[in-house]
Amino acid sequence: MRLAFVALMVVALVAVASAQQPRRPRPPAQSAQHPPEQDQKAIAELQRRDIEANMALDTEKLLALRTDDVVYLVPGRAPLVGQDAVRKYLGEIRGQLANWDMLAYEENWQEVQVVGDFAFEWGTVNIRARQEGEKRESAALRNVMQVLRRQPDGDWKISRSIWNIQAPQSAPPPPEKPSPSAPQAPEKPKD
């Protein structure tokens, strides 16, 4: 009986404490200060500059488009937190691509949603490159989700980025045809 009373008191105290916690108001979907058209234009400009910096493999231009507390969630690695970690990672990538010509870096965003001073976008990035002296191209298709953050000047920067490599989709196998040398089952007579 005493245990039940203690349990009831704990539940009551938790309920009172929860009710007294101030609730943070949800950010408005859009404010008059930042009309949707202005946000769309600024985000499109960020995307354009990001493509340009990726095509040039320009680490400093890429970092200028990211927040100081940027986080990359890269396949097979621990989270990369902050500009120094991302700079080191981009340097590694740049070293791996030293003998490659970047042919295309195409961002195809399926959805961009703005909520207050944050935006969320997801889509694909198609990367094509060719090793110097080679004719054959290599390609990678990334599935990407990013969180963007509005800066005090109204520009947008990439704050969080996560992606994976989409496996190439192989064509479905053709239907099997019976081999001519294999014995075939006799057909049943039709009624």
JSON list of C-alpha atoms in Angstrom, two decimals, residues 5-107:
[
{"chain": "A", "resi": 5, "resn": "PHE", "atom": "CA", "xyz": [1.10, 5.82, -2.49]},
{"chain": "A", "resi": 6, "resn": "VAL", "atom": "CA", "xyz": [4.73, 6.73, -3.28]},
{"chain": "A", "resi": 7, "resn": "ALA", "atom": "CA", "xyz": [4.23, 5.83, -6.95]},
{"chain": "A", "resi": 8, "resn": "LEU", "atom": "CA", "xyz": [1.08, 7.98, -7.10]},
{"chain": "A", "resi": 9, "resn": "MET", "atom": "CA", "xyz": [2.94, 10.93, -5.54]},
{"chain": "A", "resi": 10, "resn": "VAL", "atom": "CA", "xyz": [5.79, 10.63, -8.05]},
{"chain": "A", "resi": 11, "resn": "VAL", "atom": "CA", "xyz": [3.32, 10.61, -10.96]},
{"chain": "A", "resi": 12, "resn": "ALA", "atom": "CA", "xyz": [1.57, 13.67, -9.52]},
{"chain": "A", "resi": 13, "resn": "LEU", "atom": "CA", "xyz": [4.84, 15.57, -9.03]},
{"chain": "A", "resi": 14, "resn": "VAL", "atom": "CA", "xyz": [5.97, 14.78, -12.58]},
{"chain": "A", "resi": 15, "resn": "ALA", "atom": "CA", "xyz": [2.61, 15.96, -13.95]},
{"chain": "A", "resi": 16, "resn": "VAL", "atom": "CA", "xyz": [2.81, 19.23, -11.98]},
{"chain": "A", "resi": 17, "resn": "ALA", "atom": "CA", "xyz": [6.43, 19.82, -13.03]},
{"chain": "A", "resi": 18, "resn": "SER", "atom": "CA", "xyz": [5.56, 19.17, -16.69]},
{"chain": "A", "resi": 19, "resn": "ALA", "atom": "CA", "xyz": [2.66, 21.59, -16.57]},
{"chain": "A", "resi": 20, "resn": "GLN", "atom": "CA", "xyz": [4.90, 24.30, -15.13]},
{"chain": "A", "resi": 21, "resn": "GLN", "atom": "CA", "xyz": [7.58, 23.94, -17.83]},
{"chain": "A", "resi": 22, "resn": "PRO", "atom": "CA", "xyz": [7.31, 26.86, -20.21]},
{"chain": "A", "resi": 23, "resn": "ARG", "atom": "CA", "xyz": [6.51, 25.66, -23.69]},
{"chain": "A", "resi": 24, "resn": "ARG", "atom": "CA", "xyz": [8.65, 27.03, -26.46]},
{"chain": "A", "resi": 25, "resn": "PRO", "atom": "CA", "xyz": [6.53, 28.57, -29.15]},
{"chain": "A", "resi": 26, "resn": "ARG", "atom": "CA", "xyz": [6.82, 27.00, -32.58]},
{"chain": "A", "resi": 27, "resn": "PRO", "atom": "CA", "xyz": [8.55, 29.21, -35.10]},
{"chain": "A", "resi": 28, "resn": "PRO", "atom": "CA", "xyz": [6.21, 30.70, -37.64]},
{"chain": "A", "resi": 29, "resn": "ALA", "atom": "CA", "xyz": [6.19, 28.98, -41.03]},
{"chain": "A", "resi": 30, "resn": "GLN", "atom": "CA", "xyz": [6.92, 32.31, -42.71]},
{"chain": "A", "resi": 31, "resn": "SER", "atom": "CA", "xyz": [7.22, 35.81, -41.43]},
{"chain": "A", "resi": 32, "resn": "ALA", "atom": "CA", "xyz": [6.41, 39.07, -43.16]},
{"chain": "A", "resi": 33, "resn": "GLN", "atom": "CA", "xyz": [10.10, 39.91, -42.72]},
{"chain": "A", "resi": 34, "resn": "HIS", "atom": "CA", "xyz": [11.10, 37.01, -45.01]},
{"chain": "A", "resi": 35, "resn": "PRO", "atom": "CA", "xyz": [8.54, 36.46, -47.77]},
{"chain": "A", "resi": 36, "resn": "PRO", "atom": "CA", "xyz": [8.58, 32.99, -49.39]},
{"chain": "A", "resi": 37, "resn": "GLU", "atom": "CA", "xyz": [9.76, 34.39, -52.73]},
{"chain": "A", "resi": 38, "resn": "GLN", "atom": "CA", "xyz": [12.80, 35.95, -51.05]},
{"chain": "A", "resi": 39, "resn": "ASP", "atom": "CA", "xyz": [13.63, 32.66, -49.31]},
{"chain": "A", "resi": 40, "resn": "GLN", "atom": "CA", "xyz": [13.24, 30.67, -52.54]},
{"chain": "A", "resi": 41, "resn": "LYS", "atom": "CA", "xyz": [15.54, 33.07, -54.38]},
{"chain": "A", "resi": 42, "resn": "ALA", "atom": "CA", "xyz": [18.19, 33.00, -51.61]},
{"chain": "A", "resi": 43, "resn": "ILE", "atom": "CA", "xyz": [18.09, 29.17, -51.35]},
{"chain": "A", "resi": 44, "resn": "ALA", "atom": "CA", "xyz": [18.35, 28.83, -55.15]},
{"chain": "A", "resi": 45, "resn": "GLU", "atom": "CA", "xyz": [21.42, 31.10, -55.00]},
{"chain": "A", "resi": 46, "resn": "LEU", "atom": "CA", "xyz": [22.97, 28.90, -52.28]},
{"chain": "A", "resi": 47, "resn": "GLN", "atom": "CA", "xyz": [22.33, 25.82, -54.42]},
{"chain": "A", "resi": 48, "resn": "ARG", "atom": "CA", "xyz": [23.88, 27.50, -57.49]},
{"chain": "A", "resi": 49, "resn": "ARG", "atom": "CA", "xyz": [27.00, 28.53, -55.54]},
{"chain": "A", "resi": 50, "resn": "ASP", "atom": "CA", "xyz": [27.27, 25.04, -53.99]},
{"chain": "A", "resi": 51, "resn": "ILE", "atom": "CA", "xyz": [27.25, 23.42, -57.44]},
{"chain": "A", "resi": 52, "resn": "GLU", "atom": "CA", "xyz": [29.88, 25.88, -58.66]},
{"chain": "A", "resi": 53, "resn": "ALA", "atom": "CA", "xyz": [32.16, 25.25, -55.64]},
{"chain": "A", "resi": 54, "resn": "ASN", "atom": "CA", "xyz": [31.77, 21.46, -55.95]},
{"chain": "A", "resi": 55, "resn": "MET", "atom": "CA", "xyz": [32.57, 21.54, -59.67]},
{"chain": "A", "resi": 56, "resn": "ALA", "atom": "CA", "xyz": [35.76, 23.48, -58.87]},
{"chain": "A", "resi": 57, "resn": "LEU", "atom": "CA", "xyz": [36.57, 21.27, -55.84]},
{"chain": "A", "resi": 58, "resn": "ASP", "atom": "CA", "xyz": [37.13, 24.56, -53.99]},
{"chain": "A", "resi": 59, "resn": "THR", "atom": "CA", "xyz": [37.25, 23.75, -50.27]},
{"chain": "A", "resi": 60, "resn": "GLU", "atom": "CA", "xyz": [37.17, 27.35, -49.05]},
{"chain": "A", "resi": 61, "resn": "LYS", "atom": "CA", "xyz": [34.19, 28.26, -51.23]},
{"chain": "A", "resi": 62, "resn": "LEU", "atom": "CA", "xyz": [32.37, 25.17, -49.99]},
{"chain": "A", "resi": 63, "resn": "LEU", "atom": "CA", "xyz": [33.09, 26.04, -46.35]},
{"chain": "A", "resi": 64, "resn": "ALA", "atom": "CA", "xyz": [31.90, 29.63, -46.91]},
{"chain": "A", "resi": 65, "resn": "LEU", "atom": "CA", "xyz": [28.49, 28.11, -47.74]},
{"chain": "A", "resi": 66, "resn": "ARG", "atom": "CA", "xyz": [28.36, 26.13, -44.48]},
{"chain": "A", "resi": 67, "resn": "THR", "atom": "CA", "xyz": [27.68, 27.25, -40.93]},
{"chain": "A", "resi": 68, "resn": "ASP", "atom": "CA", "xyz": [30.52, 27.26, -38.38]},
{"chain": "A", "resi": 69, "resn": "ASP", "atom": "CA", "xyz": [28.83, 24.36, -36.55]},
{"chain": "A", "resi": 70, "resn": "VAL", "atom": "CA", "xyz": [28.18, 22.35, -39.73]},
{"chain": "A", "resi": 71, "resn": "VAL", "atom": "CA", "xyz": [27.68, 18.58, -39.34]},
{"chain": "A", "resi": 72, "resn": "TYR", "atom": "CA", "xyz": [28.25, 16.03, -42.10]},
{"chain": "A", "resi": 73, "resn": "LEU", "atom": "CA", "xyz": [26.94, 12.50, -41.68]},
{"chain": "A", "resi": 74, "resn": "VAL", "atom": "CA", "xyz": [29.03, 10.66, -44.26]},
{"chain": "A", "resi": 75, "resn": "PRO", "atom": "CA", "xyz": [28.59, 6.94, -45.01]},
{"chain": "A", "resi": 76, "resn": "GLY", "atom": "CA", "xyz": [31.02, 4.75, -43.10]},
{"chain": "A", "resi": 77, "resn": "ARG", "atom": "CA", "xyz": [32.46, 7.53, -40.92]},
{"chain": "A", "resi": 78, "resn": "ALA", "atom": "CA", "xyz": [31.88, 9.11, -37.55]},
{"chain": "A", "resi": 79, "resn": "PRO", "atom": "CA", "xyz": [29.98, 12.42, -37.71]},
{"chain": "A", "resi": 80, "resn": "LEU", "atom": "CA", "xyz": [32.11, 15.33, -38.95]},
{"chain": "A", "resi": 81, "resn": "VAL", "atom": "CA", "xyz": [31.36, 18.25, -36.65]},
{"chain": "A", "resi": 82, "resn": "GLY", "atom": "CA", "xyz": [32.50, 21.79, -37.37]},
{"chain": "A", "resi": 83, "resn": "GLN", "atom": "CA", "xyz": [34.36, 23.47, -40.20]},
{"chain": "A", "resi": 84, "resn": "ASP", "atom": "CA", "xyz": [37.78, 22.03, -39.28]},
{"chain": "A", "resi": 85, "resn": "ALA", "atom": "CA", "xyz": [36.51, 18.43, -39.51]},
{"chain": "A", "resi": 86, "resn": "VAL", "atom": "CA", "xyz": [34.72, 19.15, -42.79]},
{"chain": "A", "resi": 87, "resn": "ARG", "atom": "CA", "xyz": [37.81, 20.96, -44.18]},
{"chain": "A", "resi": 88, "resn": "LYS", "atom": "CA", "xyz": [39.94, 17.87, -43.43]},
{"chain": "A", "resi": 89, "resn": "TYR", "atom": "CA", "xyz": [37.36, 15.58, -45.09]},
{"chain": "A", "resi": 90, "resn": "LEU", "atom": "CA", "xyz": [37.11, 17.82, -48.18]},
{"chain": "A", "resi": 91, "resn": "GLY", "atom": "CA", "xyz": [40.92, 17.84, -48.39]},
{"chain": "A", "resi": 92, "resn": "GLU", "atom": "CA", "xyz": [40.91, 14.03, -48.45]},
{"chain": "A", "resi": 93, "resn": "ILE", "atom": "CA", "xyz": [38.32, 14.01, -51.23]},
{"chain": "A", "resi": 94, "resn": "ARG", "atom": "CA", "xyz": [40.26, 16.59, -53.17]},
{"chain": "A", "resi": 95, "resn": "GLY", "atom": "CA", "xyz": [43.39, 14.42, -52.89]},
{"chain": "A", "resi": 96, "resn": "GLN", "atom": "CA", "xyz": [41.50, 11.36, -54.15]},
{"chain": "A", "resi": 97, "resn": "LEU", "atom": "CA", "xyz": [40.21, 13.34, -57.13]},
{"chain": "A", "resi": 98, "resn": "ALA", "atom": "CA", "xyz": [43.55, 14.98, -58.01]},
{"chain": "A", "resi": 99, "resn": "ASN", "atom": "CA", "xyz": [43.78, 13.19, -61.38]},
{"chain": "A", "resi": 100, "resn": "TRP", "atom": "CA", "xyz": [40.09, 13.48, -62.19]},
{"chain": "A", "resi": 101, "resn": "ASP", "atom": "CA", "xyz": [38.13, 15.99, -64.25]},
{"chain": "A", "resi": 102, "resn": "MET", "atom": "CA", "xyz": [34.75, 16.88, -62.78]},
{"chain": "A", "resi": 103, "resn": "LEU", "atom": "CA", "xyz": [32.20, 16.63, -65.61]},
{"chain": "A", "resi": 104, "resn": "ALA", "atom": "CA", "xyz": [28.95, 17.25, -63.74]},
{"chain": "A", "resi": 105, "resn": "TYR", "atom": "CA", "xyz": [27.60, 17.98, -60.29]},
{"chain": "A", "resi": 106, "resn": "GLU", "atom": "CA", "xyz": [23.83, 18.15, -60.58]},
{"chain": "A", "resi": 107, "resn": "GLU", "atom": "CA", "xyz": [21.58, 18.84, -57.59]}
]
